[in-house]
XYZ file of N, CA and C in Angstrom:
261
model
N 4.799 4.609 -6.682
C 5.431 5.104 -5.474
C 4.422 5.846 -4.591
N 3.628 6.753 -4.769
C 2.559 7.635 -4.850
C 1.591 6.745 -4.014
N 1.747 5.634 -4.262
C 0.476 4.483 -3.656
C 1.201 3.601 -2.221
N 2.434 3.027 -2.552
C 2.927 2.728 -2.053
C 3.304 3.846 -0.422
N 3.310 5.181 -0.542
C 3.259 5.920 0.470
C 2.060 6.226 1.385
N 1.054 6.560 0.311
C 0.051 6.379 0.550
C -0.992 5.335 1.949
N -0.649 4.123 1.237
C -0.305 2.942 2.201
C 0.103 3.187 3.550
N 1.482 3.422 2.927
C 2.434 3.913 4.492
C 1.353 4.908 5.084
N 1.431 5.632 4.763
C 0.905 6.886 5.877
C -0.504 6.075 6.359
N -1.541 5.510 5.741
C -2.422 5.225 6.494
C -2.762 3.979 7.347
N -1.435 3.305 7.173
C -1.387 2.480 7.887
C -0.334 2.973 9.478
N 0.226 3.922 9.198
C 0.724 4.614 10.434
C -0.567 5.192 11.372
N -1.326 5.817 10.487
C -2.184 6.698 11.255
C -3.801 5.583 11.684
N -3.535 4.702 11.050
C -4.033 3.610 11.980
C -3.547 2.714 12.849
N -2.250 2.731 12.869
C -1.393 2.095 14.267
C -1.573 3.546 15.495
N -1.501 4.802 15.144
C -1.682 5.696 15.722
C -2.931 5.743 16.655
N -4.166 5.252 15.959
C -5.312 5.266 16.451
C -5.155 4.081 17.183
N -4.803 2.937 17.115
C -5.131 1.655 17.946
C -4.476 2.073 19.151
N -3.126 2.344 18.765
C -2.168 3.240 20.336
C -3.214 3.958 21.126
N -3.766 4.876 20.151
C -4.655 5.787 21.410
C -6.026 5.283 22.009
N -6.311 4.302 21.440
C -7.497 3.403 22.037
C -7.288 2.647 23.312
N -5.799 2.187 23.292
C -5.226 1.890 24.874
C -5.393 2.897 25.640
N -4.905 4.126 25.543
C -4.950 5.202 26.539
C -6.274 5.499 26.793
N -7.376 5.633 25.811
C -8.821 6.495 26.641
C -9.880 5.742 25.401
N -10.782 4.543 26.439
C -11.764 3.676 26.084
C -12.868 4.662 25.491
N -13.120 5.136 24.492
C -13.780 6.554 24.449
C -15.427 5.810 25.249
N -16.000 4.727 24.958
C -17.101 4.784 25.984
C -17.046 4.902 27.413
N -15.773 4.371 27.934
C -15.407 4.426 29.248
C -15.271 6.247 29.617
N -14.451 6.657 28.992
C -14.424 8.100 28.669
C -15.900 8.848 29.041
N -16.827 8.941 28.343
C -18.608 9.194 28.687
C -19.000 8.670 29.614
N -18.702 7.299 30.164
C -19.405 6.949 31.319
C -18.697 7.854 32.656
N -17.303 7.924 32.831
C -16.163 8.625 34.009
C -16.913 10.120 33.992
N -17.074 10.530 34.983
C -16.701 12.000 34.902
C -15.400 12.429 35.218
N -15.050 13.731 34.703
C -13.865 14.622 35.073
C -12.808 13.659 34.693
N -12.848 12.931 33.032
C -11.948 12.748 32.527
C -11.173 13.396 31.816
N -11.001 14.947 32.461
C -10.340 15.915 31.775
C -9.967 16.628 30.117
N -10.982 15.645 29.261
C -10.855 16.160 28.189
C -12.339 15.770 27.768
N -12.912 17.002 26.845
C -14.336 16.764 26.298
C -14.350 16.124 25.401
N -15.042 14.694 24.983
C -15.133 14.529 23.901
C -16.359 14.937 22.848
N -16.265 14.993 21.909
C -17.200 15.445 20.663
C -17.919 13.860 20.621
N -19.298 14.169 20.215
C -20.077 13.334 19.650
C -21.085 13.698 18.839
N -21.585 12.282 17.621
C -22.155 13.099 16.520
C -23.248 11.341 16.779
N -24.580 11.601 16.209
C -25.357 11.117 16.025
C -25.726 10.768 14.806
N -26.407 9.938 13.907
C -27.331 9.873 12.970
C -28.267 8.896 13.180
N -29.420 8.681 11.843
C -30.149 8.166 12.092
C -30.112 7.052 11.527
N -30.994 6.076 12.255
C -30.844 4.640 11.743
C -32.389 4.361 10.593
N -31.969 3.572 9.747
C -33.371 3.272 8.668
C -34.594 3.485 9.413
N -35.023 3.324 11.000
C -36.260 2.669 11.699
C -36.676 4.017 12.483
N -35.328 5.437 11.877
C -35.634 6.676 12.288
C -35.202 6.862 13.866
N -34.120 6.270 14.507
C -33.950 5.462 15.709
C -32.573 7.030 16.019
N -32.247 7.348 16.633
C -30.793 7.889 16.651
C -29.829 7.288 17.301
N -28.969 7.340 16.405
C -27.938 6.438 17.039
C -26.386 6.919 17.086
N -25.672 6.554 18.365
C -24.447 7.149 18.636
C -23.550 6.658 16.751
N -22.986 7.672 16.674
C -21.928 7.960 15.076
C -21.016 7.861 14.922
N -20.400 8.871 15.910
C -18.842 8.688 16.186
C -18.687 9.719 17.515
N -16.810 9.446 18.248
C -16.634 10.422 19.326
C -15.514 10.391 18.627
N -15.598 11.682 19.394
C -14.138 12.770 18.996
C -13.437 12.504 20.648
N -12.190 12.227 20.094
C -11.139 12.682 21.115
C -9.566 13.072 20.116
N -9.335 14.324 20.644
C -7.854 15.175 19.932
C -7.326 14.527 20.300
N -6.098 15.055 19.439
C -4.584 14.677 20.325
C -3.534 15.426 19.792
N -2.792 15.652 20.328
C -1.476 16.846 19.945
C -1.093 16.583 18.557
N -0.061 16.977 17.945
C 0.686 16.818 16.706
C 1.254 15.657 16.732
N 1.612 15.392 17.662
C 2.925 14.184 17.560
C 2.003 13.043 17.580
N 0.170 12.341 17.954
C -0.731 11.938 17.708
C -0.741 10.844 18.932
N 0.076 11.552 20.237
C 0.661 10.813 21.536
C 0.125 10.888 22.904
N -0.367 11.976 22.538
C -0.968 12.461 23.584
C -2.775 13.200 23.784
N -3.434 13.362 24.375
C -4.978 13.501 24.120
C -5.158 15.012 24.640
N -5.281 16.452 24.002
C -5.732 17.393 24.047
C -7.170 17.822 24.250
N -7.186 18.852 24.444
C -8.686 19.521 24.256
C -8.826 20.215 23.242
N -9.764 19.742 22.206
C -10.699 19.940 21.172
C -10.328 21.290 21.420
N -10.332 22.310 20.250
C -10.576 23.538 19.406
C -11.773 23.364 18.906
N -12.214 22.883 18.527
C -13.681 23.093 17.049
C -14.056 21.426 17.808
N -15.696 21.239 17.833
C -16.418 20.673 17.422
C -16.845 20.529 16.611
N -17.810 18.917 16.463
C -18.652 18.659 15.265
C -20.017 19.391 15.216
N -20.403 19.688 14.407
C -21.915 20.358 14.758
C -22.348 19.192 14.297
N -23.780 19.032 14.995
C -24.541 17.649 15.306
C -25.096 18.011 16.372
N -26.509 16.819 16.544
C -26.578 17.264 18.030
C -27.734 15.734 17.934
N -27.165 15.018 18.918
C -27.929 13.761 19.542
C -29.245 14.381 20.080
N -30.326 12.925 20.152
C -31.811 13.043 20.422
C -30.882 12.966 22.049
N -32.802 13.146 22.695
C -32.364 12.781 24.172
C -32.010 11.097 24.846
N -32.376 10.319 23.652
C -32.030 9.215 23.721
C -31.600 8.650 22.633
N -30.553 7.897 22.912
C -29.472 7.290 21.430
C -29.214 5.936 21.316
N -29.746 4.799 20.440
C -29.425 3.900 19.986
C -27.618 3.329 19.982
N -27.069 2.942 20.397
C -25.755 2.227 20.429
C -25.791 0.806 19.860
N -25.616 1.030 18.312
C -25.667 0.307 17.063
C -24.983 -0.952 17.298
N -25.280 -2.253 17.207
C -24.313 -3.256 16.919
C -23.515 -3.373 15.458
N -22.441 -3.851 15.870
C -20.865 -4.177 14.901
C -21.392 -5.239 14.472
């Protein structure tokens, strides 16, 4: 049962995330200015010592509907230039 919920919940909170990927393109997001909410970004490095974009942060309320402003950042901190990794 334990697994079976499990399941459930993370397959909600990944329908949750695809929902909010319609609302705010997070690269489109970085390119716009005064898209009213900051997003977080974290860097690492690639094997060739390269830095490369990691992940972005964008909140969102409780109900996981709407896009807030961040409380806490990631600590991290990107080079002055960042690799944007292929999928």
């Amino acid at each position: 049962m334990a697994l079976v919920l499990s399941l459930f919940l993370t397959n909600m909170a990944f329908q949750a995330n695809l929902n909010l990927k319609k609302k705010a393109n997070p690269l489109q997001a970085l390119k716009k200015a005064g898209i009213g909410y900051t997003p977080g970004v974290t860097c690492n490095v690639d094997p060739s010592r390269n830095s490369q974009l990691h992940e972005i942060y964008l909140c969102v309320d409780v109900s996981g509907s709407n896009l807030v402003e961040c409380p806490v950042f990631p600590r991290g901190k990107c080079a002055s230039r960042v690799e944007f990794p292929s999928f």
